[in-house]
Coordinates of C-alpha atoms in Angstrom, one line a residue:
M1 CA 0.0 -0.2 0.0
S2 CA 1.2 3.5 -1.0
P3 CA 1.9 5.9 1.9
V4 CA -1.0 7.9 0.9
A5 CA -3.0 5.0 0.9
A6 CA -1.6 4.0 4.3
A7 CA -2.5 7.5 5.6
L8 CA -5.7 7.5 4.5
V9 CA -6.7 4.0 6.1
R10 CA -5.4 5.5 9.5
F11 CA -7.5 8.7 8.9
W12 CA -10.5 6.4 8.4
F13 CA -10.2 4.3 11.4
R14 CA -9.1 7.4 13.7
L15 CA -11.4 10.0 12.9
C16 CA -13.9 8.8 10.1
L17 CA -15.2 5.7 12.0
P18 CA -15.6 7.3 15.3
M19 CA -17.3 10.2 13.4
L20 CA -19.6 7.9 11.9
L21 CA -20.2 6.0 15.1
G22 CA -21.1 9.6 16.6
L23 CA -23.7 10.7 14.0
G24 CA -25.4 7.1 14.2
L25 CA -25.6 7.4 18.2
T26 CA -27.1 11.1 17.7
A27 CA -29.4 10.1 14.9
W28 CA -30.6 7.5 17.5
A29 CA -30.8 9.9 20.0
A30 CA -32.7 12.3 17.9
A31 CA -35.3 9.7 16.8
Q32 CA -35.9 8.4 20.7
A33 CA -36.1 12.3 21.8
V34 CA -39.9 12.9 21.8
A35 CA -42.3 15.5 23.4
P36 CA -43.9 14.6 26.6
A37 CA -47.2 12.8 25.9
P38 CA -50.3 14.9 26.4
S39 CA -52.8 13.3 29.1
P40 CA -55.6 11.1 27.6
A41 CA -58.2 13.9 27.9
E42 CA -56.1 16.3 26.2
R43 CA -55.5 13.8 23.7
L44 CA -59.4 13.7 22.8
E45 CA -60.0 17.4 22.6
P46 CA -60.1 19.0 19.2
V47 CA -57.1 19.9 18.0
A48 CA -56.9 23.9 17.0
I49 CA -55.1 24.2 13.7
G50 CA -53.3 27.0 12.3
E51 CA -50.1 28.0 10.8
H52 CA -47.2 25.6 12.0
A53 CA -43.8 25.4 10.8
G54 CA -43.3 21.8 9.3
G55 CA -47.0 20.9 9.9
L56 CA -48.9 20.5 12.8
P57 CA -49.0 17.0 14.0
L58 CA -51.6 14.9 15.1
A59 CA -50.0 11.6 16.0
W60 CA -51.2 12.0 19.9
H61 CA -54.6 13.0 18.9
L62 CA -55.6 9.8 16.7
Q63 CA -57.9 7.6 17.8
V64 CA -57.0 4.2 16.2
L65 CA -59.4 1.2 15.3
D66 CA -57.9 -2.1 13.9
D67 CA -60.0 -3.5 11.5
T68 CA -59.2 -7.3 11.5
S69 CA -62.1 -8.0 9.3
R70 CA -60.8 -5.5 6.6
T71 CA -64.6 -5.2 6.0
L72 CA -66.0 -2.1 7.9
T73 CA -67.8 0.6 6.6
L74 CA -67.8 4.3 7.5
D75 CA -71.5 3.8 8.6
E76 CA -70.7 0.8 10.8
V77 CA -67.6 2.7 12.1
R78 CA -69.7 5.5 13.1
R79 CA -72.2 3.4 15.4
P80 CA -71.7 3.7 19.0
E81 CA -70.8 -0.3 19.6
W82 CA -67.6 0.7 17.2
Q83 CA -67.0 4.0 18.4
S84 CA -66.4 2.7 21.9
R85 CA -63.6 0.4 20.3
F86 CA -61.2 3.3 19.2
T87 CA -58.2 3.8 21.4
L88 CA -55.6 6.0 21.8
P89 CA -52.2 4.5 21.2
D90 CA -49.5 4.3 23.8
D91 CA -46.8 5.5 21.1
P92 CA -48.2 6.2 17.9
L93 CA -44.7 6.7 16.3
R94 CA -43.5 3.4 17.4
G95 CA -44.7 0.1 16.3
R96 CA -43.7 -3.2 14.0
E97 CA -45.2 -2.4 10.6
A98 CA -47.8 -4.9 9.7
D99 CA -50.7 -6.1 6.9
R100 CA -53.6 -4.2 8.5
V101 CA -56.6 -2.1 7.8
L102 CA -56.6 0.7 10.2
W103 CA -59.3 3.3 10.9
F104 CA -58.2 6.6 12.2
K105 CA -60.8 9.2 14.1
F106 CA -59.8 12.8 15.1
Q107 CA -61.3 16.0 15.7
L108 CA -60.1 19.4 14.3
R109 CA -61.2 23.0 14.7
L110 CA -59.7 26.4 13.7
A111 CA -57.8 28.4 15.9
D112 CA -58.5 31.4 14.3
P113 CA -61.9 31.9 12.8
A114 CA -60.7 34.3 10.3
D115 CA -58.9 31.2 8.7
A116 CA -62.3 30.2 7.6
P117 CA -61.2 30.7 3.9
Q118 CA -57.8 29.0 4.2
E119 CA -57.3 25.6 2.4
W120 CA -55.8 23.2 4.5
L121 CA -53.9 19.9 3.7
L122 CA -54.0 16.6 5.6
L123 CA -50.4 14.8 4.9
V124 CA -50.0 11.1 5.8
P125 CA -46.0 10.6 5.3
S126 CA -46.4 7.4 2.9
V127 CA -46.4 6.9 -1.0
S128 CA -46.8 3.5 -0.6
T129 CA -50.3 2.8 1.5
H130 CA -52.6 0.6 -1.1
E131 CA -55.1 2.5 -0.3
M132 CA -56.3 5.9 1.8
R133 CA -59.8 6.8 2.5
F134 CA -60.8 10.2 4.0
Y135 CA -64.2 10.9 5.0
G136 CA -65.7 14.5 6.2
P137 CA -64.8 16.7 7.9
F138 CA -68.5 16.0 9.7
A139 CA -70.2 19.1 11.3
P140 CA -71.6 18.3 15.0
D141 CA -74.9 17.6 13.3
G142 CA -73.5 14.5 11.4
H143 CA -73.5 15.8 7.8
A144 CA -70.2 15.7 5.8
L145 CA -68.8 18.8 4.3
A146 CA -67.2 16.8 1.2
E147 CA -67.5 13.9 -0.8
P148 CA -64.9 11.0 0.1
V149 CA -61.5 10.8 -1.4
V150 CA -59.9 7.4 -2.3
T151 CA -56.2 7.2 -3.2
G152 CA -53.1 4.9 -2.9
M153 CA -51.0 2.8 -4.4
R154 CA -53.9 0.9 -6.1
H155 CA -55.0 3.9 -7.8
P156 CA -54.0 6.1 -10.7
W157 CA -51.9 9.1 -10.2
R158 CA -54.7 11.3 -10.9
T159 CA -56.4 10.2 -7.9
R160 CA -53.9 12.1 -5.6
P161 CA -56.0 15.4 -4.6
A162 CA -52.7 17.5 -4.1
S163 CA -50.5 16.1 -6.7
S164 CA -48.4 15.1 -3.9
E165 CA -46.3 12.1 -3.8
Q166 CA -47.3 11.5 -0.3
M167 CA -51.0 10.6 0.6
A168 CA -53.1 14.1 1.0
W169 CA -56.4 15.3 1.5
R170 CA -57.7 18.6 0.7
F171 CA -60.3 20.3 3.2
H172 CA -61.8 23.4 4.3
L173 CA -63.7 24.4 7.7
P174 CA -65.9 26.8 7.6
D175 CA -66.0 27.7 11.2
A176 CA -64.3 27.5 14.6
Q177 CA -66.8 24.7 15.9
P178 CA -65.0 21.0 16.1
Y179 CA -65.2 18.9 13.0
T180 CA -64.7 14.8 12.7
V181 CA -62.2 13.2 10.3
Y182 CA -62.3 9.4 9.6
V183 CA -59.6 8.0 7.5
R184 CA -59.3 4.5 6.4
A185 CA -55.7 3.0 5.7
E186 CA -55.2 -0.2 4.0
S187 CA -51.2 -0.5 4.4
T188 CA -48.8 -3.3 3.7
F189 CA -45.5 -1.6 4.9
A190 CA -46.6 2.4 5.0
R191 CA -46.0 4.5 7.9
V192 CA -49.1 6.0 8.6
Y193 CA -49.4 7.4 12.0
D194 CA -47.3 10.5 11.4
I195 CA -50.3 12.7 10.1
R196 CA -49.7 16.4 9.9
V197 CA -51.8 19.3 9.2
W198 CA -50.7 22.1 6.7
R199 CA -51.8 25.1 4.8
T200 CA -51.4 24.1 1.5
A201 CA -49.4 26.9 0.2
D202 CA -46.8 26.0 3.0
Y203 CA -47.0 22.4 2.4
L204 CA -45.9 23.0 -1.4
E205 CA -43.3 25.7 -0.4
S206 CA -41.8 23.0 1.7
T207 CA -41.4 20.5 -1.0
Q208 CA -39.2 22.5 -2.9
D209 CA -36.0 21.1 -0.8
K210 CA -37.1 17.8 -1.0
R211 CA -37.3 18.3 -4.8
M212 CA -34.0 19.6 -5.0
F213 CA -32.6 16.9 -3.1
D214 CA -34.4 14.4 -5.0
G215 CA -32.9 15.8 -8.5
I216 CA -29.6 16.1 -7.0
S217 CA -29.7 12.6 -6.0
Y218 CA -31.1 11.5 -9.2
G219 CA -28.7 13.1 -11.2
I220 CA -25.6 11.9 -9.3
L221 CA -27.2 8.4 -9.8
I222 CA -27.5 9.0 -13.3
G223 CA -23.8 10.4 -13.9
L224 CA -22.8 7.0 -11.7
L225 CA -24.9 4.9 -14.2
V226 CA -22.6 6.6 -17.1
Y227 CA -19.9 6.1 -15.2
G228 CA -20.4 2.3 -14.8
L229 CA -21.3 1.8 -18.8
V230 CA -18.4 3.3 -19.8
L231 CA -16.3 1.1 -17.4
L232 CA -18.2 -1.9 -18.6
L233 CA -17.9 -1.1 -22.3
V234 CA -14.3 -0.5 -21.9
F235 CA -13.3 -3.3 -19.9
G236 CA -16.2 -5.7 -20.1
E237 CA -15.9 -7.1 -16.7
A238 CA -18.7 -8.5 -14.6
I239 CA -18.1 -6.4 -11.7
Y240 CA -18.8 -3.3 -13.7
V241 CA -22.2 -5.1 -14.9
Y242 CA -23.5 -5.5 -11.1
Y243 CA -22.3 -2.1 -10.2
L244 CA -24.4 -0.5 -13.4
L245 CA -27.3 -2.5 -12.1
S246 CA -26.9 -1.5 -8.8
C247 CA -27.1 2.2 -9.7
L248 CA -30.2 1.6 -11.8
C249 CA -31.7 -0.4 -9.3
A250 CA -31.2 2.3 -6.8
L251 CA -32.5 4.8 -9.2
G252 CA -35.8 2.5 -9.6
A253 CA -35.8 2.1 -5.3
L254 CA -35.7 5.7 -4.9
A255 CA -38.0 6.5 -7.2
G256 CA -40.3 4.0 -6.0
I257 CA -39.7 5.4 -2.2
N258 CA -40.2 8.9 -3.3
G259 CA -43.7 8.1 -5.5
H260 CA -42.3 9.4 -8.6
L261 CA -42.7 6.1 -10.4
L262 CA -46.4 6.3 -10.0
R263 CA -46.3 10.0 -10.7
Y264 CA -44.2 9.7 -14.0
P265 CA -43.9 6.4 -16.1
F266 CA -46.9 4.6 -14.2
A267 CA -49.3 7.3 -13.8
N268 CA -52.0 5.3 -15.3
W269 CA -50.6 1.8 -14.2
P270 CA -50.4 1.7 -10.5
A271 CA -49.9 -1.9 -10.2
A272 CA -46.6 -1.9 -12.0
A273 CA -45.4 0.7 -9.8
G274 CA -46.4 -1.4 -7.0
V275 CA -44.5 -4.5 -8.1
S276 CA -41.4 -1.8 -8.9
Y277 CA -41.8 -0.7 -5.1
T278 CA -41.3 -4.3 -3.9
L279 CA -39.0 -5.6 -6.3
M280 CA -36.6 -2.8 -6.8
P281 CA -34.9 -2.7 -3.0
A282 CA -34.6 -6.6 -3.8
L283 CA -32.7 -6.0 -7.0
W284 CA -30.6 -3.3 -5.6
A285 CA -29.5 -5.5 -2.6
I286 CA -28.4 -8.6 -5.0
C287 CA -26.3 -6.4 -7.4
K288 CA -24.9 -4.1 -4.5
L289 CA -24.0 -7.9 -3.0
Q290 CA -22.4 -9.2 -6.0
F291 CA -20.6 -6.2 -6.7
G292 CA -19.3 -6.4 -3.2
R293 CA -18.3 -10.0 -3.5
R294 CA -16.0 -9.3 -6.8
L295 CA -14.4 -6.1 -5.4
L296 CA -13.4 -7.5 -2.0
N297 CA -12.6 -10.9 -3.9
L298 CA -13.9 -12.8 -1.1
R299 CA -13.7 -16.1 -2.7
Q300 CA -9.8 -15.6 -2.3
F301 CA -9.5 -13.4 0.9
A302 CA -12.6 -15.1 2.9
P303 CA -14.4 -18.1 1.3
W304 CA -16.3 -18.4 4.5
L305 CA -17.6 -14.9 4.0
D306 CA -18.4 -15.5 0.4
R307 CA -20.2 -18.8 1.2
L308 CA -22.4 -16.7 3.6
V309 CA -22.9 -14.2 1.1
V310 CA -24.2 -16.5 -1.5
G311 CA -27.0 -17.7 0.9
L312 CA -28.0 -14.3 1.4
L313 CA -28.1 -14.0 -2.6
F314 CA -30.5 -16.9 -2.5
A315 CA -32.6 -15.6 0.1
L316 CA -32.7 -12.4 -1.7
S317 CA -33.8 -14.3 -5.2
V318 CA -36.1 -16.1 -3.4
A319 CA -37.6 -12.8 -2.1
A320 CA -37.7 -11.3 -5.6
V321 CA -39.8 -13.9 -7.1
Y322 CA -42.1 -14.1 -4.2
G323 CA -42.5 -10.1 -4.7
L324 CA -43.7 -10.9 -7.9
F325 CA -46.1 -13.8 -7.1
G326 CA -46.9 -13.5 -3.6
R327 CA -49.9 -12.3 -1.8
H328 CA -48.0 -10.6 0.9
P329 CA -45.5 -8.3 0.0
L330 CA -44.7 -7.4 3.4
L331 CA -42.6 -10.8 3.8
T332 CA -40.7 -9.6 0.9
F333 CA -40.2 -6.3 2.2
N334 CA -39.1 -7.5 5.9
L335 CA -36.7 -10.6 4.3
V336 CA -34.9 -7.6 2.1
Q337 CA -34.3 -5.4 5.2
A338 CA -33.0 -8.3 7.2
S339 CA -30.9 -9.3 4.4
V340 CA -29.8 -5.8 3.8
V341 CA -28.8 -5.3 7.2
L342 CA -26.8 -8.6 7.4
A343 CA -25.4 -8.3 4.1
S344 CA -23.9 -5.0 5.1
A345 CA -22.5 -6.3 8.3
V346 CA -21.2 -9.5 6.4
L347 CA -19.6 -7.2 3.8
L348 CA -18.1 -4.8 6.2
A349 CA -16.3 -7.7 8.1
G350 CA -15.3 -8.9 4.4
A351 CA -13.8 -5.6 3.6
L352 CA -12.0 -5.4 7.0
V353 CA -10.4 -9.2 6.0
A354 CA -9.3 -7.7 2.6
G355 CA -8.2 -4.4 3.9
R356 CA -5.8 -6.4 6.6
R357 CA -4.0 -7.6 3.4
R358 CA -3.2 -4.0 2.1
Y359 CA -6.0 -4.3 -0.5
W360 CA -6.8 -0.6 -0.6
P361 CA -10.0 -0.6 -2.4
A362 CA -11.7 -2.7 0.5
V363 CA -11.1 0.2 2.5
L364 CA -13.3 2.5 0.5
Y365 CA -15.6 -0.1 0.2
C366 CA -15.9 -0.4 4.1
V367 CA -16.6 3.4 4.3
G368 CA -19.5 3.2 1.9
V369 CA -21.0 0.1 3.5
A370 CA -20.6 1.8 6.8
L371 CA -22.3 4.9 6.0
L372 CA -25.1 3.4 4.5
L373 CA -25.4 0.8 7.3
L374 CA -25.8 3.3 9.7
A375 CA -28.6 5.4 7.8
V376 CA -30.4 2.0 6.7
C377 CA -30.7 0.8 10.3
A378 CA -32.6 4.1 11.2
I379 CA -35.4 3.2 8.7
I380 CA -35.3 -0.8 9.3
F381 CA -35.4 -0.3 13.5
A382 CA -38.2 2.0 13.0
A383 CA -39.7 -0.4 10.6
W384 CA -39.5 -3.1 13.6
G385 CA -40.8 -0.8 16.1
W386 CA -37.6 -0.3 17.6
L387 CA -37.2 3.3 17.1
N388 CA -39.4 6.2 16.9
W389 CA -40.4 7.4 13.2
R390 CA -39.2 10.5 12.1
P391 CA -39.6 11.8 8.4
G392 CA -36.0 12.8 8.2
Q393 CA -34.9 9.3 8.3
M394 CA -35.9 8.4 4.6
N395 CA -33.9 11.2 3.3
L396 CA -31.0 10.3 5.5
T397 CA -31.1 6.6 4.1
Q398 CA -31.5 8.4 0.3
G399 CA -28.3 10.5 0.8
A400 CA -26.7 7.6 2.5
L401 CA -27.6 5.2 -0.3
V402 CA -26.3 7.7 -3.3
L403 CA -23.1 8.6 -1.0
E404 CA -22.4 4.7 -0.8
L405 CA -22.8 4.7 -4.5
V406 CA -20.3 7.3 -5.2
V407 CA -18.1 5.5 -2.5
F408 CA -18.3 2.6 -4.6
A409 CA -17.3 4.3 -7.9
V410 CA -14.3 5.5 -6.1
A411 CA -13.7 2.0 -4.9
A412 CA -14.0 0.6 -8.4
A413 CA -11.5 2.9 -9.8
S414 CA -8.9 2.2 -7.0
R415 CA -9.6 -1.3 -8.2
L416 CA -9.1 -0.5 -11.8
R417 CA -5.7 1.2 -10.9
L418 CA -4.7 -1.6 -9.0
V419 CA -5.7 -4.3 -12.0
L420 CA -4.0 -1.7 -14.2
R421 CA -0.8 -1.5 -12.5
S422 CA -0.7 -5.0 -12.2
E423 CA -1.2 -5.5 -15.9
Q424 CA 1.4 -3.0 -16.5
A425 CA 3.8 -5.2 -14.5
L426 CA 2.9 -8.5 -15.8
A427 CA 3.3 -6.9 -19.4
A428 CA 6.7 -5.9 -18.5
H429 CA 7.2 -9.1 -16.8
N430 CA 6.3 -10.8 -20.2
L431 CA 8.3 -8.6 -22.1
E432 CA 11.6 -9.9 -19.9
L433 CA 10.5 -13.2 -20.4
I434 CA 9.9 -12.9 -24.2
D435 CA 13.2 -11.1 -24.4
A436 CA 14.8 -13.8 -22.4
L437 CA 13.1 -16.5 -24.8
R438 CA 13.4 -14.7 -27.9
T439 CA 14.2 -16.1 -30.9
D440 CA 17.4 -15.8 -33.4
P441 CA 15.5 -13.6 -36.2
L442 CA 17.6 -15.2 -39.0
T443 CA 17.4 -18.9 -38.3
S444 CA 14.3 -19.1 -36.2
V445 CA 16.1 -21.1 -33.3
A446 CA 16.6 -20.2 -29.8
S447 CA 19.3 -17.1 -29.0
R448 CA 21.8 -17.6 -26.7
A449 CA 19.5 -16.2 -23.9
G450 CA 16.9 -18.9 -24.7
L451 CA 19.7 -21.3 -24.4
E452 CA 20.8 -19.7 -20.8
V453 CA 17.0 -20.0 -19.7
Q454 CA 16.4 -23.6 -20.7
A455 CA 20.1 -24.6 -19.3
N456 CA 19.6 -22.9 -15.7
R457 CA 16.1 -24.3 -15.4
W458 CA 17.5 -27.8 -16.0
L459 CA 20.4 -26.9 -13.6
R460 CA 18.1 -25.9 -10.8
E461 CA 16.1 -28.8 -11.1
G462 CA 19.0 -31.2 -10.8
Q463 CA 18.5 -32.8 -14.5
P464 CA 21.1 -34.3 -16.3
F465 CA 21.8 -33.2 -20.0
A466 CA 24.3 -33.0 -22.7
V467 CA 25.7 -29.8 -24.6
L468 CA 27.0 -29.9 -28.3
L469 CA 28.7 -27.1 -29.4
L470 CA 28.8 -26.6 -33.3
D471 CA 31.4 -24.6 -35.5
L472 CA 30.9 -24.4 -39.2
D473 CA 34.0 -25.2 -41.5
G474 CA 34.3 -23.1 -44.6
F475 CA 31.6 -20.7 -43.8
K476 CA 33.8 -17.9 -44.1
A477 CA 34.8 -19.0 -47.5
V478 CA 31.3 -19.2 -48.5
N479 CA 30.3 -15.8 -47.3
D480 CA 33.4 -14.1 -48.7
R481 CA 32.8 -15.8 -52.2
H482 CA 28.9 -15.6 -52.5
G483 CA 28.0 -12.9 -50.3
H484 CA 26.2 -12.7 -46.7
A485 CA 23.0 -13.3 -48.3
A486 CA 24.3 -16.6 -49.1
G487 CA 25.7 -17.0 -45.9
D488 CA 22.5 -16.3 -44.4
A489 CA 21.0 -19.1 -46.5
V490 CA 23.7 -21.4 -45.3
L491 CA 23.0 -20.6 -41.8
A492 CA 18.9 -21.0 -41.8
A493 CA 19.1 -24.2 -44.0
L494 CA 21.3 -25.6 -41.4
A495 CA 19.4 -24.5 -38.2
A496 CA 16.2 -26.1 -40.1
R497 CA 18.3 -29.6 -40.4
L498 CA 19.3 -29.4 -36.9
R499 CA 15.9 -28.9 -35.2
E500 CA 14.8 -32.0 -37.6
A501 CA 17.6 -34.2 -36.2
V502 CA 16.8 -33.5 -32.4
R503 CA 13.6 -34.2 -30.2
D504 CA 11.1 -31.7 -29.2
S505 CA 12.7 -32.0 -25.8
D506 CA 16.0 -30.9 -27.2
L507 CA 17.1 -27.3 -27.8
V508 CA 18.9 -26.0 -30.8
A509 CA 20.3 -22.3 -30.4
R510 CA 22.4 -19.9 -32.3
L511 CA 25.2 -18.3 -30.2
G512 CA 26.4 -16.0 -33.0
G513 CA 27.9 -15.9 -36.1
D514 CA 28.5 -19.3 -37.6
E515 CA 28.4 -21.2 -33.7
F516 CA 25.2 -23.3 -32.9
A517 CA 24.8 -25.2 -29.5
L518 CA 22.5 -28.3 -28.7
L519 CA 21.2 -29.0 -25.2
V520 CA 20.0 -32.8 -24.9
A521 CA 17.9 -33.4 -22.5
G522 CA 18.5 -36.3 -19.9
D523 CA 21.8 -38.4 -19.5
P524 CA 22.1 -39.9 -23.0
H525 CA 24.8 -42.8 -23.5
P526 CA 28.2 -41.6 -25.2
D527 CA 26.9 -44.0 -27.8
A528 CA 23.7 -42.2 -28.3
L529 CA 25.7 -38.9 -28.7
T530 CA 28.0 -40.2 -31.1
G531 CA 25.1 -41.3 -33.1
L532 CA 23.5 -37.9 -32.8
A533 CA 27.0 -36.1 -33.8
Q534 CA 27.3 -38.6 -36.8
R535 CA 23.6 -37.5 -38.0
L536 CA 24.7 -33.9 -37.6
L537 CA 27.7 -34.1 -39.7
A538 CA 25.8 -35.8 -42.2
Q539 CA 23.4 -33.2 -42.4
S540 CA 26.0 -30.5 -42.5
S541 CA 27.6 -32.2 -45.5
L542 CA 24.7 -31.6 -47.6
P543 CA 25.0 -28.8 -50.2
V544 CA 22.7 -25.8 -49.6
D545 CA 20.9 -24.9 -52.8
W546 CA 21.2 -21.1 -53.3
E547 CA 20.4 -19.6 -56.8
G548 CA 21.1 -22.6 -58.2
Q549 CA 24.6 -23.5 -56.7
G550 CA 25.0 -26.0 -54.0
L551 CA 26.9 -24.4 -51.1
R552 CA 28.9 -26.8 -48.9
V553 CA 30.0 -26.3 -45.6
G554 CA 31.6 -28.6 -42.6
M555 CA 31.3 -28.9 -39.0
S556 CA 33.2 -29.7 -35.8
I557 CA 31.5 -30.6 -32.6
G558 CA 32.5 -30.4 -28.8
I559 CA 30.2 -32.9 -26.7
A560 CA 30.3 -32.1 -22.9
R561 CA 27.7 -33.7 -20.3
R562 CA 26.4 -32.7 -17.2
P563 CA 27.5 -33.7 -14.5
Q564 CA 30.4 -35.5 -15.6
D565 CA 31.8 -32.3 -17.6
G566 CA 30.8 -29.4 -15.4
D567 CA 27.8 -28.5 -13.4
S568 CA 27.7 -24.9 -14.7
L569 CA 26.2 -23.6 -18.1
D570 CA 29.5 -21.7 -18.3
A571 CA 31.9 -24.7 -17.7
L572 CA 29.8 -26.9 -19.6
L573 CA 30.0 -24.5 -22.9
R574 CA 34.0 -24.5 -22.0
A575 CA 34.4 -27.7 -21.7
A576 CA 32.5 -28.5 -25.4
D577 CA 34.7 -25.5 -26.4
R578 CA 37.6 -27.4 -26.1
A579 CA 36.4 -30.5 -27.3
M580 CA 35.2 -28.9 -30.5
Y581 CA 38.6 -26.9 -31.0
H582 CA 40.2 -30.2 -30.5
S583 CA 38.1 -31.7 -33.2
K584 CA 39.0 -28.9 -35.4
Q585 CA 42.7 -29.6 -34.9
Q586 CA 42.4 -33.4 -35.9
S587 CA 42.0 -33.5 -39.4
E588 CA 41.6 -37.4 -39.6
A589 CA 39.6 -37.3 -36.5
P590 CA 35.4 -38.0 -37.4
G591 CA 34.7 -34.3 -36.6
F592 CA 33.4 -34.5 -33.0
S593 CA 35.2 -35.3 -29.6
F594 CA 33.8 -35.9 -26.3
A595 CA 35.2 -33.1 -23.6
G596 CA 35.5 -36.2 -21.0
D597 CA 38.3 -37.3 -23.7
M598 CA 40.5 -34.4 -23.5
P599 CA 43.5 -33.9 -21.3
A600 CA 42.8 -31.9 -17.9
A601 CA 43.5 -28.0 -18.9

């Protein structure tokens, strides 16, 4: 790891990690901090509505009826026997999400009668409630001031009264007397208790910051999509496929969570928006896991963690399929929630394992996963009833998800840099090998470097072998009389004959000029070497055809054997050279000599 990378790692563990833990504890404390609950008598009093920054919360004033039969009508609910069953929840902002039908009842009145012309907005902070029905307001004499309004995920976008992604209902109060409102919510995983009353104009103005935040988030994700697509097109690795799909599914998941899928692409096709809302988080988690597996190389660094991730992938795949065909999407949602938390913890452990091996992208991945894990836990723990629900938790998760993908992009770039460096080092090493094993350009046999590589390999392995040193006789005369082209033709022809005369396991090399060498593998008997030398001499005596002329040269051969004549290439070449020189000097000799037959130098 470079000094800069090491410094960043230390910075992460010494500063960033404690900071993230501090932020997580702060967020948890903020989620737990709630105003003291009013008394039951105060909760049953009509809520005086007026201008209120952030909307006037009604959570503590909601009377709730759990419609276990899912069939109650408004007329039935208003009967005395059902009115008595409405209760005040102990903690309306905390509770496990479940597939249920709830009826809410509360009373409103104007704090200032001058606000009678004012239009008000009842806002339920949910985009995914299957169906919301708003009834009232009912005057003290029981008559309704407006027709019922029905909207929700099962209904087209045009049913949203305030053109709001969240469930909203426009209403008026003509005077300061108390009016009763009923709301029926059929919810699978929607949060419905944090109902607020806004001035319509104030709410629409307040959404500008959220819209800007969403636009920035989507813009960053689209930029990351383009980045991932470029990486995929250039390098074609599977890891970039999963990064690209992670960005795409994250974009779809956020668009579903924010209600933009129903508002824009599926305005008249609510069923498609509902399926996307259920499936996109599961698909995002699957792609994120696959990206993490490959980035961290868990199969190599932590095989046991990799097997655990594979199990989570299977569970998420089952959840995604069930989300398409199952009757209880909440099961899919809960499984995805649990898998995301567990998978994030597993990948965080994998990143730490890989980081200990000085794998720099793992440190960046660790940062990204930690960011999302802290933010997602705020949402999931609220869904499980462990924390109080706060509207800002969704924005925190959205920002963390986008930031995680940005960090993942940096991690992918870091990995790419490492891969490129590795490939450059490998290419340089390959060039060295190619240079060491390069062939002689004229004769296409090995060069001296190739001879050295092969001989040194056999020496390291302790293998016996023989070295035959060959020098052409009369080559200079051919070169001088017919020119270098003729000499080159003779060298190429003799090199081809030498290759044909030896086995595939043997090596023919040109040492330079008119000098050749043969490496004969194994420990051949002197008789076998004698036969080989005689065949080589016979091949060299054959004329070489060049421009209609038969060019002839002779050959002198010196033979050295390992280990008898030396235990290094230099020693063997010196021994073979002495034997070859001896055979040159002996005109009556057979044309070859063994180094072992030479007198000691």
